[in-house]
Coordinates of C-alpha atoms in Angstrom, one line a residue:
C1 CA -24.0 20.4 0.7
V2 CA -25.0 23.7 2.3
S3 CA -23.3 25.7 -0.4
H4 CA -25.8 24.2 -2.9
D5 CA -28.8 24.2 -0.7
I6 CA -28.9 20.4 -0.5
P7 CA -29.8 18.8 2.8
C8 CA -27.3 16.4 4.4
L9 CA -29.6 15.0 7.1
D10 CA -29.8 11.7 5.2
G11 CA -26.1 11.2 5.7
I12 CA -26.4 11.8 9.4
E13 CA -29.4 9.4 9.6
A14 CA -27.3 6.8 7.6
L15 CA -24.6 7.0 10.2
R16 CA -27.1 6.7 13.1
T17 CA -28.4 3.5 11.4
A18 CA -24.9 2.2 11.0
Q19 CA -24.2 2.9 14.7
A20 CA -27.2 0.8 15.7
A21 CA -26.0 -2.1 13.7
L22 CA -22.5 -2.3 15.1
P23 CA -21.5 -5.3 17.3
A24 CA -21.2 -5.0 21.0
D25 CA -17.9 -3.5 21.9
G26 CA -16.8 -5.8 24.7
G27 CA -13.6 -3.8 25.5
R28 CA -11.2 -6.4 24.3
D29 CA -9.6 -4.3 21.6
A30 CA -9.4 -1.2 23.8
E31 CA -7.5 -3.2 26.4
A32 CA -5.2 -4.9 23.9
A33 CA -4.3 -1.7 22.1
Q34 CA -2.9 -0.2 25.3
R35 CA -1.6 -3.3 27.0
G36 CA 2.1 -3.3 27.7
F37 CA 2.7 0.5 27.2
L38 CA 6.1 1.6 28.4
A39 CA 6.9 5.0 26.9
T40 CA 6.6 7.3 23.9
R41 CA 8.6 10.3 22.7
A42 CA 8.4 13.5 24.7
D43 CA 8.5 15.5 21.5
P44 CA 5.7 14.4 19.2
L45 CA 7.3 15.9 16.1
I46 CA 9.8 13.8 14.2
R47 CA 11.9 15.8 11.8
D48 CA 14.2 15.2 8.9
A49 CA 17.8 16.5 8.6
A50 CA 16.4 19.8 7.2
G51 CA 14.1 20.3 10.2
E52 CA 10.9 19.5 8.3
V53 CA 8.3 17.6 10.2
V54 CA 7.8 14.1 8.7
W55 CA 5.6 12.7 11.5
N56 CA 3.4 14.1 14.3
L57 CA 2.6 11.6 17.0
D58 CA -0.2 13.8 18.2
A59 CA -1.9 14.2 14.8
Y60 CA -4.8 12.0 15.9
A61 CA -5.1 13.1 19.5
F62 CA -8.5 14.6 18.6
V63 CA -10.1 11.1 18.4
K64 CA -11.9 11.1 21.7
G65 CA -15.4 10.7 22.9
E66 CA -18.3 10.0 20.5
A67 CA -18.1 10.1 16.7
P68 CA -18.9 13.4 15.0
P69 CA -21.5 13.4 12.2
T70 CA -18.8 13.5 9.6
V71 CA -17.1 10.1 10.6
H72 CA -18.6 6.6 10.5
P73 CA -18.9 5.6 14.2
S74 CA -17.2 2.2 13.5
L75 CA -14.2 4.0 11.9
W76 CA -14.1 6.5 14.8
R77 CA -13.9 3.6 17.3
H78 CA -11.2 1.9 15.2
M79 CA -9.1 5.1 15.2
R80 CA -9.3 5.5 18.9
H81 CA -7.4 2.2 19.2
L82 CA -4.9 2.9 16.4
S83 CA -4.0 6.3 17.7
H84 CA -2.1 5.0 20.7
H85 CA 1.6 5.4 20.1
G86 CA 4.9 4.4 21.7
L87 CA 6.8 1.3 22.8
F88 CA 4.7 -1.6 24.0
E89 CA 5.8 -4.9 25.6
V90 CA 4.2 -7.9 23.9
A91 CA 6.0 -10.8 25.6
E92 CA 9.2 -11.5 27.4
D93 CA 12.0 -9.9 25.2
V94 CA 9.5 -8.9 22.5
W95 CA 8.2 -5.3 22.0
Q96 CA 6.5 -3.2 19.3
V97 CA 6.8 0.4 18.4
R98 CA 3.4 1.4 17.2
G99 CA 1.9 4.7 16.0
F100 CA 5.2 6.0 14.4
D101 CA 4.0 5.2 10.9
V102 CA 1.3 3.2 9.1
S103 CA 3.2 0.1 10.2
N104 CA 4.7 -1.4 13.4
M105 CA 8.3 -2.2 14.1
T106 CA 8.7 -5.4 16.1
V107 CA 11.8 -5.6 18.4
I108 CA 13.3 -8.8 19.8
R109 CA 16.1 -8.9 22.3
G110 CA 18.9 -11.0 20.9
A111 CA 22.0 -12.2 22.7
S112 CA 24.1 -9.2 21.6
G113 CA 21.6 -6.7 20.1
W114 CA 18.2 -5.9 18.7
I115 CA 16.5 -8.0 16.1
L116 CA 14.1 -5.7 14.2
I117 CA 11.2 -6.9 12.1
D118 CA 9.8 -4.3 9.6
P119 CA 11.7 -1.0 10.1
L120 CA 8.8 1.2 9.0
T121 CA 8.6 3.3 5.8
T122 CA 11.3 6.0 6.1
R123 CA 14.7 6.6 7.6
E124 CA 13.5 9.3 10.0
V125 CA 10.7 7.5 11.7
A126 CA 12.7 4.3 11.9
S127 CA 15.5 6.1 13.6
A128 CA 13.1 7.8 16.1
A129 CA 11.5 4.4 16.9
L130 CA 14.9 2.8 17.6
Q131 CA 15.9 5.8 19.7
L132 CA 12.8 5.3 21.8
V133 CA 13.7 1.6 22.2
N134 CA 17.3 2.4 23.3
Q135 CA 16.2 5.1 25.7
T136 CA 13.6 2.9 27.3
L137 CA 15.2 -0.5 27.3
G138 CA 18.9 0.3 27.3
E139 CA 21.1 1.0 24.3
R140 CA 22.2 -2.0 22.1
P141 CA 23.3 -2.4 18.5
V142 CA 21.0 -3.8 15.9
S143 CA 22.1 -7.4 15.1
A144 CA 19.5 -8.3 12.4
V145 CA 16.7 -6.9 10.4
I146 CA 13.9 -8.9 8.9
Y147 CA 11.7 -7.7 6.1
S148 CA 8.4 -9.5 6.3
H149 CA 7.4 -8.6 2.8
S150 CA 8.0 -6.4 -0.3
H151 CA 5.9 -3.4 0.6
A152 CA 7.8 -0.2 1.3
D153 CA 6.3 0.4 4.8
H154 CA 8.1 -2.8 5.9
F155 CA 11.6 -2.1 4.7
G156 CA 11.9 1.6 3.7
G157 CA 13.3 2.8 7.1
V158 CA 16.2 0.3 7.2
R159 CA 19.0 2.9 6.9
G160 CA 17.5 4.6 10.0
V161 CA 18.4 1.6 12.1
V162 CA 21.5 0.1 10.5
D163 CA 24.6 1.2 8.6
E164 CA 25.1 -0.6 5.3
A165 CA 28.8 -0.9 6.1
A166 CA 27.9 -3.2 9.1
V167 CA 25.7 -5.3 6.8
L168 CA 28.5 -5.7 4.2
A169 CA 30.9 -6.5 7.0
G170 CA 28.7 -9.4 8.1
K171 CA 27.8 -7.7 11.4
V172 CA 24.1 -7.3 10.6
A173 CA 22.0 -9.9 8.8
I174 CA 19.1 -8.7 6.5
I175 CA 16.6 -11.5 6.2
A176 CA 13.8 -11.6 3.6
P177 CA 11.5 -14.0 1.8
E178 CA 12.4 -15.4 -1.6
H179 CA 11.9 -13.0 -4.6
F180 CA 11.8 -10.0 -2.3
M181 CA 14.0 -7.8 -4.5
D182 CA 12.0 -8.7 -7.7
E183 CA 8.7 -7.8 -6.1
A184 CA 10.0 -4.6 -4.4
A185 CA 11.2 -3.5 -7.8
S186 CA 7.9 -4.4 -9.5
E187 CA 5.8 -2.3 -7.2
N188 CA 8.1 0.6 -6.5
V189 CA 10.0 1.1 -9.7
M190 CA 8.3 -0.7 -12.6
A191 CA 4.8 0.5 -11.8
G192 CA 6.0 3.1 -9.3
G193 CA 4.7 6.2 -11.2
A194 CA 1.0 5.1 -11.4
M195 CA 1.0 3.4 -8.1
Q196 CA 2.5 6.4 -6.2
R197 CA -0.1 8.7 -7.7
R198 CA -3.0 6.4 -6.8
A199 CA -1.5 5.9 -3.4
L200 CA -2.1 9.6 -2.7
Y201 CA -5.8 8.9 -2.9
Q202 CA -5.7 5.6 -0.9
F203 CA -3.8 7.0 2.0
G204 CA -5.2 10.5 1.9
S205 CA -1.9 12.2 1.4
G206 CA -2.4 16.0 1.6
L207 CA -5.5 15.7 3.7
T208 CA -5.2 17.1 7.3
P209 CA -6.2 14.5 10.0
G210 CA -9.5 15.6 11.5
S211 CA -13.2 14.9 11.7
T212 CA -13.7 16.3 8.1
G213 CA -10.3 15.1 6.9
Q214 CA -8.0 12.1 6.9
M215 CA -9.0 9.4 9.4
G216 CA -6.2 7.0 9.2
S217 CA -5.6 4.2 6.7
G218 CA -7.6 1.3 8.2
I219 CA -4.4 -0.8 9.0
G220 CA -2.7 2.2 10.6
L221 CA -2.5 6.0 10.7
A222 CA -0.9 7.7 7.7
V223 CA 2.2 6.8 5.7
A224 CA 5.3 8.6 7.1
R225 CA 7.1 11.2 5.0
G226 CA 10.9 11.2 4.7
A227 CA 13.5 9.2 2.9
M228 CA 12.6 5.7 1.8
T229 CA 15.7 3.4 1.8
L230 CA 16.6 -0.1 1.0
I231 CA 19.5 -2.5 1.7
A232 CA 19.5 -5.8 -0.1
P233 CA 18.9 -8.9 1.9
T234 CA 21.8 -11.1 2.9
D235 CA 19.7 -14.2 3.8
T236 CA 16.7 -15.6 2.0
I237 CA 13.8 -17.7 3.4
R238 CA 12.3 -20.1 0.8
R239 CA 9.9 -22.5 2.5
T240 CA 7.6 -22.8 5.5
G241 CA 9.3 -24.5 8.5
E242 CA 12.8 -23.0 7.8
T243 CA 14.4 -21.9 11.0
R244 CA 17.3 -19.5 11.8
M245 CA 19.2 -19.0 15.0
V246 CA 19.4 -15.2 14.8
D247 CA 21.6 -13.6 17.5
G248 CA 20.8 -16.5 19.8
V249 CA 17.0 -16.4 19.2
K250 CA 15.3 -19.3 17.4
L251 CA 13.0 -18.0 14.7
E252 CA 10.7 -20.2 12.6
F253 CA 9.2 -18.9 9.3
Q254 CA 6.0 -19.4 7.4
I255 CA 6.1 -18.5 3.7
V256 CA 2.8 -16.8 2.8
S257 CA 3.8 -15.4 -0.6
G258 CA 0.9 -14.7 -3.0
S259 CA -1.4 -13.6 -0.2
E260 CA -1.1 -10.0 1.0
A261 CA 2.2 -9.6 -1.0
P262 CA 3.8 -11.6 -3.7
S263 CA 6.8 -12.1 -1.4
E264 CA 6.0 -12.5 2.3
L265 CA 6.8 -14.4 5.4
N266 CA 5.4 -14.7 8.9
V267 CA 7.7 -15.3 12.0
Y268 CA 7.3 -17.5 15.0
I269 CA 9.5 -16.3 17.8
A270 CA 10.0 -19.6 19.6
P271 CA 11.4 -18.5 23.1
A272 CA 8.6 -15.9 23.5
R273 CA 5.8 -18.1 22.2
T274 CA 4.8 -15.3 19.9
F275 CA 3.6 -15.5 16.3
L276 CA 4.0 -12.5 14.0
A277 CA 1.3 -12.7 11.3
A278 CA 3.0 -9.9 9.3
E279 CA 0.1 -8.6 7.2
V280 CA -2.0 -11.7 6.5
A281 CA -4.0 -10.9 9.6
T282 CA -4.5 -7.5 11.1
C283 CA -7.4 -5.6 12.8
T284 CA -9.4 -5.3 9.6
L285 CA -10.3 -7.0 6.4
H286 CA -7.4 -6.4 4.0
N287 CA -7.4 -5.9 0.2
I288 CA -7.4 -8.6 -2.4
L289 CA -6.6 -5.8 -4.8
T290 CA -5.5 -2.5 -3.3
P291 CA -7.1 0.7 -4.7
R292 CA -3.5 2.1 -5.3
G293 CA -3.0 -0.9 -7.7
A294 CA -1.0 -4.0 -7.3
K295 CA -1.0 -7.6 -8.5
V296 CA -4.3 -9.3 -7.6
R297 CA -3.9 -11.5 -4.6
D298 CA -5.0 -15.1 -4.2
A299 CA -7.8 -15.1 -1.6
R300 CA -8.0 -18.9 -1.6
A301 CA -4.3 -19.2 -0.8
W302 CA -4.6 -16.4 1.7
A303 CA -7.2 -18.4 3.6
Q304 CA -5.1 -21.6 3.4
F305 CA -2.1 -19.8 4.9
L306 CA -4.3 -18.6 7.7
D307 CA -5.6 -22.1 8.3
E308 CA -2.1 -23.3 8.5
A309 CA -1.3 -20.7 11.1
V310 CA -4.5 -21.7 13.0
R311 CA -3.4 -25.3 13.1
D312 CA 0.3 -25.0 13.5
F313 CA 1.5 -21.7 15.0
A314 CA -1.4 -20.3 17.0
P315 CA -1.8 -23.4 19.3
R316 CA 1.8 -22.8 20.5
S317 CA 1.5 -19.0 20.8
D318 CA 0.6 -16.9 23.9
A319 CA 0.5 -13.8 21.7
V320 CA -0.3 -13.2 18.0
I321 CA 1.0 -9.9 16.7
S322 CA 1.1 -8.3 13.3
S323 CA 3.0 -5.6 11.5
H324 CA -0.1 -3.3 11.7
C325 CA -2.6 -2.7 14.6
W326 CA -2.5 -4.2 18.0
P327 CA -1.8 -7.7 19.3
Q328 CA -4.1 -10.6 20.4
F329 CA -3.2 -12.0 23.8
G330 CA -3.8 -15.5 25.0
R331 CA -3.8 -18.8 23.0
D332 CA -7.6 -19.0 22.6
N333 CA -7.9 -15.4 21.5
G334 CA -5.2 -15.9 18.9
I335 CA -6.8 -19.0 17.5
A336 CA -10.2 -17.4 17.3
W337 CA -8.9 -14.2 15.8
L338 CA -6.9 -16.0 13.1
S339 CA -9.8 -18.3 12.4
A340 CA -12.2 -15.4 11.9
Q341 CA -9.7 -13.8 9.4
R342 CA -9.4 -17.2 7.6
D343 CA -13.2 -17.6 7.3
N344 CA -13.6 -14.0 6.0
Y345 CA -11.2 -14.6 3.1
R346 CA -12.6 -18.0 2.4
F347 CA -16.2 -16.7 2.5
L348 CA -15.2 -14.0 0.0
H349 CA -13.5 -16.4 -2.3
D350 CA -16.0 -19.2 -2.3
Q351 CA -19.1 -17.0 -2.5
T352 CA -17.7 -14.8 -5.3
V353 CA -16.8 -17.9 -7.3
R354 CA -20.2 -19.4 -6.6
L355 CA -22.0 -16.4 -7.9
M356 CA -19.5 -15.9 -10.8
N357 CA -20.2 -19.4 -12.0
Q358 CA -23.9 -18.6 -12.0
G359 CA -23.3 -15.8 -14.4
A360 CA -23.2 -12.8 -12.1
T361 CA -20.9 -10.0 -13.1
M362 CA -18.4 -8.4 -10.7
A363 CA -20.7 -5.4 -10.0
E364 CA -23.6 -7.7 -9.3
I365 CA -21.6 -9.9 -7.0
A366 CA -20.3 -6.9 -5.1
E367 CA -23.9 -5.7 -4.4
A368 CA -25.0 -9.2 -3.3
L369 CA -22.1 -10.2 -1.1
V370 CA -22.5 -9.3 2.5
P371 CA -20.7 -11.1 5.4
P372 CA -22.7 -13.7 7.3
P373 CA -24.0 -12.6 10.8
K374 CA -21.2 -14.3 12.7
L375 CA -18.4 -12.7 10.8
A376 CA -20.2 -9.4 10.9
Q377 CA -20.0 -9.5 14.7
E378 CA -16.2 -9.7 14.7
W379 CA -14.6 -6.3 14.7
S380 CA -11.4 -7.5 13.0
T381 CA -13.2 -8.7 9.9
R382 CA -14.9 -5.4 9.2
G383 CA -13.9 -3.3 6.2
Y384 CA -11.7 -0.5 7.6
Y385 CA -9.1 -1.1 4.8
G386 CA -10.4 -3.6 2.3
T387 CA -14.1 -4.1 1.8
H388 CA -16.3 -7.0 0.7
N389 CA -17.5 -4.9 -2.2
H390 CA -14.0 -4.2 -3.6
N391 CA -12.6 -7.6 -2.8
S392 CA -15.3 -9.6 -4.5
K393 CA -14.5 -7.6 -7.7
A394 CA -10.8 -8.4 -7.2
I395 CA -11.5 -12.2 -6.9
Y396 CA -13.6 -12.0 -10.1
Q397 CA -10.7 -10.3 -11.8
F398 CA -8.3 -12.9 -10.5
Y399 CA -10.2 -15.6 -12.3
L400 CA -11.9 -13.9 -15.2
G401 CA -10.2 -10.5 -15.8
W402 CA -11.9 -7.2 -16.2
Y403 CA -14.2 -8.2 -19.0
D404 CA -17.7 -9.3 -17.9
A405 CA -18.6 -11.0 -21.2
V406 CA -21.1 -8.3 -22.1
P407 CA -20.1 -7.3 -25.7
A408 CA -21.1 -3.7 -25.1
N409 CA -18.3 -3.5 -22.6
L410 CA -15.8 -5.2 -24.9
H411 CA -15.1 -2.1 -27.0
A412 CA -16.7 0.8 -25.1
H413 CA -15.8 4.4 -25.8
P414 CA -13.0 5.8 -23.6
P415 CA -14.1 8.0 -20.7
V416 CA -14.2 11.4 -22.4
E417 CA -16.0 10.3 -25.6
R418 CA -18.4 8.2 -23.6
A419 CA -19.1 11.1 -21.2
Q420 CA -19.8 13.5 -24.1
R421 CA -22.3 11.1 -25.6
M422 CA -23.9 10.4 -22.3
V423 CA -24.5 14.0 -21.4
E424 CA -26.0 14.6 -24.8
A425 CA -28.3 11.6 -24.5
L426 CA -29.5 12.8 -21.0
G427 CA -30.4 16.2 -22.4
G428 CA -27.4 18.4 -21.8
A429 CA -25.5 19.9 -18.9
E430 CA -28.4 21.6 -17.2
R431 CA -30.5 18.4 -17.3
V432 CA -27.6 16.3 -15.8
I433 CA -27.1 18.9 -13.0
A434 CA -30.8 18.8 -12.2
L435 CA -30.8 15.0 -12.1
A436 CA -27.7 15.1 -9.8
R437 CA -29.3 17.6 -7.5
Q438 CA -32.4 15.4 -7.2
A439 CA -30.2 12.4 -6.4
M440 CA -28.3 14.2 -3.8
T441 CA -31.5 15.5 -2.2
S442 CA -32.7 11.9 -1.9
G443 CA -29.4 10.8 -0.4
D444 CA -28.4 8.8 -3.5
Y445 CA -24.8 10.1 -3.7
R446 CA -23.6 7.1 -5.7
W447 CA -25.9 8.0 -8.6
S448 CA -25.2 11.7 -8.3
S449 CA -21.5 11.2 -8.6
D450 CA -22.0 8.8 -11.5
L451 CA -24.0 11.5 -13.3
L452 CA -21.7 14.4 -12.4
Q453 CA -18.5 12.5 -13.3
Q454 CA -19.9 12.2 -16.9
L455 CA -20.5 15.9 -17.0
V456 CA -17.0 16.8 -15.6
F457 CA -15.4 14.6 -18.2
A458 CA -17.6 15.9 -21.0
M459 CA -17.2 19.6 -20.0
P460 CA -14.1 20.0 -17.8
G461 CA -14.8 23.8 -17.5
N462 CA -18.2 23.3 -15.9
A463 CA -17.5 24.7 -12.4
V464 CA -21.0 23.9 -11.1
A465 CA -20.6 20.2 -12.0
Q466 CA -17.1 20.1 -10.4
S467 CA -18.4 21.7 -7.2
L468 CA -21.4 19.5 -7.0
L469 CA -19.3 16.4 -7.6
A470 CA -17.0 17.4 -4.8
D471 CA -19.9 17.7 -2.5
S472 CA -21.2 14.3 -3.5
Y473 CA -17.8 12.7 -3.0
E474 CA -17.4 14.4 0.4
Q475 CA -20.7 13.0 1.7
Q476 CA -19.7 9.5 0.5
G477 CA -16.4 9.9 2.3
Y478 CA -18.1 10.9 5.6
Q479 CA -20.3 7.8 5.4
S480 CA -17.5 5.3 4.6
E481 CA -16.5 2.8 7.2
S482 CA -13.4 2.1 5.2
A483 CA -10.7 4.6 6.0
I484 CA -9.2 4.3 2.5
W485 CA -12.6 4.7 0.8
R486 CA -13.0 7.8 2.9
N487 CA -9.6 9.0 1.8
Q488 CA -10.3 8.5 -1.9
F489 CA -13.6 10.3 -1.8
L490 CA -12.1 13.3 0.2
V491 CA -8.9 13.6 -1.9
A492 CA -11.1 13.6 -5.0
A493 CA -13.3 16.3 -3.5
S494 CA -10.2 18.4 -2.6
E495 CA -8.7 18.1 -6.1
L496 CA -12.0 19.1 -7.7
R497 CA -12.2 22.2 -5.5
N498 CA -8.5 23.1 -5.4
G499 CA -6.8 21.4 -8.3
R500 CA -4.2 18.8 -8.3
P501 CA -1.5 19.8 -5.8
G502 CA 1.8 19.9 -7.7
L503 CA 3.3 16.7 -9.1
G504 CA 3.2 13.2 -7.7
G505 CA 5.9 11.8 -5.5
S506 CA 9.2 10.8 -7.1
Q507 CA 10.7 7.3 -6.8
S508 CA 13.2 6.7 -4.0
A509 CA 16.7 7.2 -5.2
D510 CA 18.0 4.8 -2.6
L511 CA 15.6 2.1 -3.6
V512 CA 16.5 2.5 -7.3
V513 CA 20.2 2.2 -6.4
A514 CA 19.5 -1.1 -4.6
I515 CA 17.5 -2.7 -7.4
P516 CA 19.3 -5.2 -9.6
T517 CA 20.5 -3.8 -12.9
Q518 CA 18.4 -6.1 -15.1
L519 CA 15.2 -4.9 -13.4
L520 CA 16.2 -1.3 -13.9
L521 CA 16.8 -1.9 -17.6
D522 CA 13.4 -3.6 -17.9
S523 CA 11.9 -0.5 -16.1
A524 CA 13.6 1.9 -18.5
A525 CA 12.1 -0.1 -21.4
T526 CA 8.6 0.8 -20.1
R527 CA 9.4 4.5 -20.8
Y528 CA 10.6 3.9 -24.4
Q529 CA 8.8 5.6 -27.3
P530 CA 9.7 3.6 -30.4
G531 CA 8.5 6.3 -32.8
K532 CA 11.2 8.7 -31.5
L533 CA 14.0 6.8 -33.2
A534 CA 12.2 7.1 -36.6
G535 CA 13.0 3.6 -37.7
R536 CA 16.6 3.6 -36.5
T537 CA 18.2 0.9 -34.4
V538 CA 20.5 1.9 -31.6
K539 CA 22.7 -0.4 -29.6
L540 CA 24.6 0.8 -26.5
R541 CA 27.1 -1.0 -24.3
L542 CA 27.2 -0.2 -20.6
N543 CA 30.4 -0.8 -18.5
I544 CA 29.3 -0.3 -14.9
A545 CA 32.7 0.0 -13.2
D546 CA 31.7 0.0 -9.5
R547 CA 29.5 -3.1 -10.0
G548 CA 31.8 -5.0 -12.3
E549 CA 28.8 -5.4 -14.6
T550 CA 28.4 -5.1 -18.4
A551 CA 25.0 -4.6 -20.1
V552 CA 23.6 -3.9 -23.5
I553 CA 20.7 -1.7 -24.4
E554 CA 19.2 -2.4 -27.9
A555 CA 16.4 -0.2 -29.2
N556 CA 14.6 -0.7 -32.5
D557 CA 11.4 0.6 -34.0
N558 CA 9.4 -1.7 -31.7
V559 CA 11.0 -2.2 -28.3
L560 CA 13.9 -1.5 -26.1
I561 CA 15.6 -4.6 -24.7
G562 CA 18.3 -4.5 -21.9
R563 CA 20.5 -7.5 -21.2
V564 CA 23.0 -7.8 -18.3
D565 CA 26.3 -9.7 -19.0
D566 CA 25.7 -9.5 -22.8
N567 CA 29.1 -9.8 -24.6
S568 CA 27.7 -9.8 -28.1
A569 CA 28.9 -7.8 -31.1
A570 CA 30.0 -4.2 -31.2
A571 CA 27.7 -1.4 -30.2
D572 CA 27.1 2.1 -31.6
A573 CA 28.6 3.5 -28.5
T574 CA 30.0 2.3 -25.2
I575 CA 29.2 4.2 -21.9
S576 CA 31.5 3.6 -19.0
G577 CA 31.4 4.8 -15.4
P578 CA 29.8 4.2 -12.0
R579 CA 26.2 3.0 -11.8
Q580 CA 25.0 6.2 -10.1
L581 CA 25.9 8.3 -13.2
M582 CA 24.2 5.7 -15.5
L583 CA 21.1 6.0 -13.4
G584 CA 21.3 9.8 -13.7
L585 CA 21.4 9.5 -17.4
L586 CA 18.7 6.8 -18.0
F587 CA 16.3 7.6 -15.1
L588 CA 16.7 11.2 -14.1
K589 CA 17.4 12.1 -17.8
L590 CA 20.2 14.5 -16.7
P591 CA 22.0 16.1 -19.7
L592 CA 24.6 13.8 -21.3
A593 CA 27.2 16.6 -21.2
Q594 CA 26.6 17.0 -17.5
M595 CA 27.1 13.3 -16.9
Q596 CA 30.2 13.3 -19.0
A597 CA 31.6 16.2 -17.0
A598 CA 30.9 14.2 -13.8
G599 CA 33.0 11.3 -15.1
L600 CA 30.8 9.3 -17.4
K601 CA 32.9 8.2 -20.5
V602 CA 31.2 7.8 -23.9
E603 CA 33.1 6.2 -26.8
G604 CA 31.6 5.9 -30.3
D605 CA 28.5 7.6 -31.7
V606 CA 27.5 10.2 -29.2
A607 CA 24.5 11.1 -31.4
A608 CA 23.2 7.6 -31.1
V609 CA 23.3 7.9 -27.3
Q610 CA 21.4 11.1 -27.4
A611 CA 18.8 9.7 -29.8
L612 CA 18.0 6.9 -27.4
L613 CA 17.9 9.2 -24.4
D614 CA 15.5 11.4 -26.3
A615 CA 13.2 8.4 -26.9
L616 CA 12.9 7.8 -23.2
D617 CA 10.0 9.4 -21.3
P618 CA 11.0 11.2 -18.1
L619 CA 10.1 9.5 -14.8
P620 CA 6.3 9.8 -14.3
R621 CA 5.4 12.6 -11.9
G622 CA 1.6 12.5 -11.6
F623 CA -1.5 12.7 -13.7
D624 CA -5.2 13.8 -13.3
I625 CA -7.7 11.3 -12.0
V626 CA -11.0 13.1 -11.3
T627 CA -10.7 15.3 -14.3
P628 CA -9.8 14.3 -17.8

């Protein structure tokens, strides 16, 4: 603000007002976040094989004392608790490694080895976490890994804790909920390009942790860098109440698919009287629809699963833990904590639907919906990750979709064309800037960013508009209680000032290798440009030697369709070789001649193969968001 002579005192006053409205602290969270601490790494820096730092355990050591004027006081308090890192004892023979990633790794002592639940996001941090466990508790092999759900921060580090050869030999079990592989593919491959780019905003990737930078992710710190990996499950849980004796430990499962993830389970560790609520209950209100993008979740089902946990699992639990944040200790605390979470999602669902049925639009509902006083006094239901505003819109979308029934919104102009017309209607660029300055001076940053976004899209070269919009976003970030709202505002401000930093992240090669072939063919079809074949039809047969699979790709002037185990009529060409070379051809778009030199065999019409390859877009690598 100072650079444009706009006072920011209104923002400081807003944070003072927010501070005064916060619940009494009570100290319960501070005690629980540190309880059971045993050890952490001596070296805070975790590195990859090339020596590059992928995680710094001390990155949030600055979160001490009172909140500065650039951080919401509630978020600052929250980060004080999340910033504790190391190995923590939860119950007899149950521990968690926290603060090594955005997620937690839960460790159970089995008869012969460690049972690990959710091996973090990347190979490097998972390996470091297991090393800490072995150094502190005594070295043991890993006997089983459980993926609680299909989000990458709950499976991506698996190769850092187990060798796939041991899994294939039956020495290590990999347990997951039904449809795990389908949903892992859906988010990380099918929609991976857009989702990864948007996730940079949600998690503040590229922002430096600090009082004017990234302040965690609400459910944890940041997302660890490094190699994301995947080993396919060997055992599937399909229904609530299923049990497994895993390395001598009785585990009981609750299926909660369709809540926080399309494929998800909770785990009751019977001997330790400990209930792992995975991600249906954490230290914050979660997202019904994440800003990074995902399938909209069912808030009503989410509340019902929590009610089931309150009635069945919590009464027999001395500790309730999750795959993010810190535990709840004591039977009564666990019941109360899960009950508050349940009521929060039920309130969101029921009141959104009530107002929706009265004709309110999603924007109107979002403004009207505030949590009732009792819920507002519970720290774990506050919006450090999800928000009531965003979630009410998601519930509206779940039932009615994006269209609010106002015909003016049915066929509105796309952003650039609308912006050009809007700027002209408001009186031109100088008038829009004057109105935006006035709004910022009065503390109405929401309106200023609305105005300035129109101008930036109408006139991308207007440097004053971009700079002012960055200031407006920055102030909204500083005032956000939600860590991921803060991240989105601050990443947007950074990109307006400095440009988009390179290309978006690429998809994990290891994950792509693990995905079933049919899902990969369906994903390739989403990159097909029919016009490139100029009306021609091409049919290719794939003989995938190392998988013993055959497949057909058929492309016409409308669509590309892939079929596994298709033994229909002759194709224009047959491609034979290992799956890795097929992936290099279809996904990385490596030159056909290069793949042939590496061992890929092509019989038939080579020109037809090249024509289809030319019709496939390269893997998405990023796109602009805050500029057109």
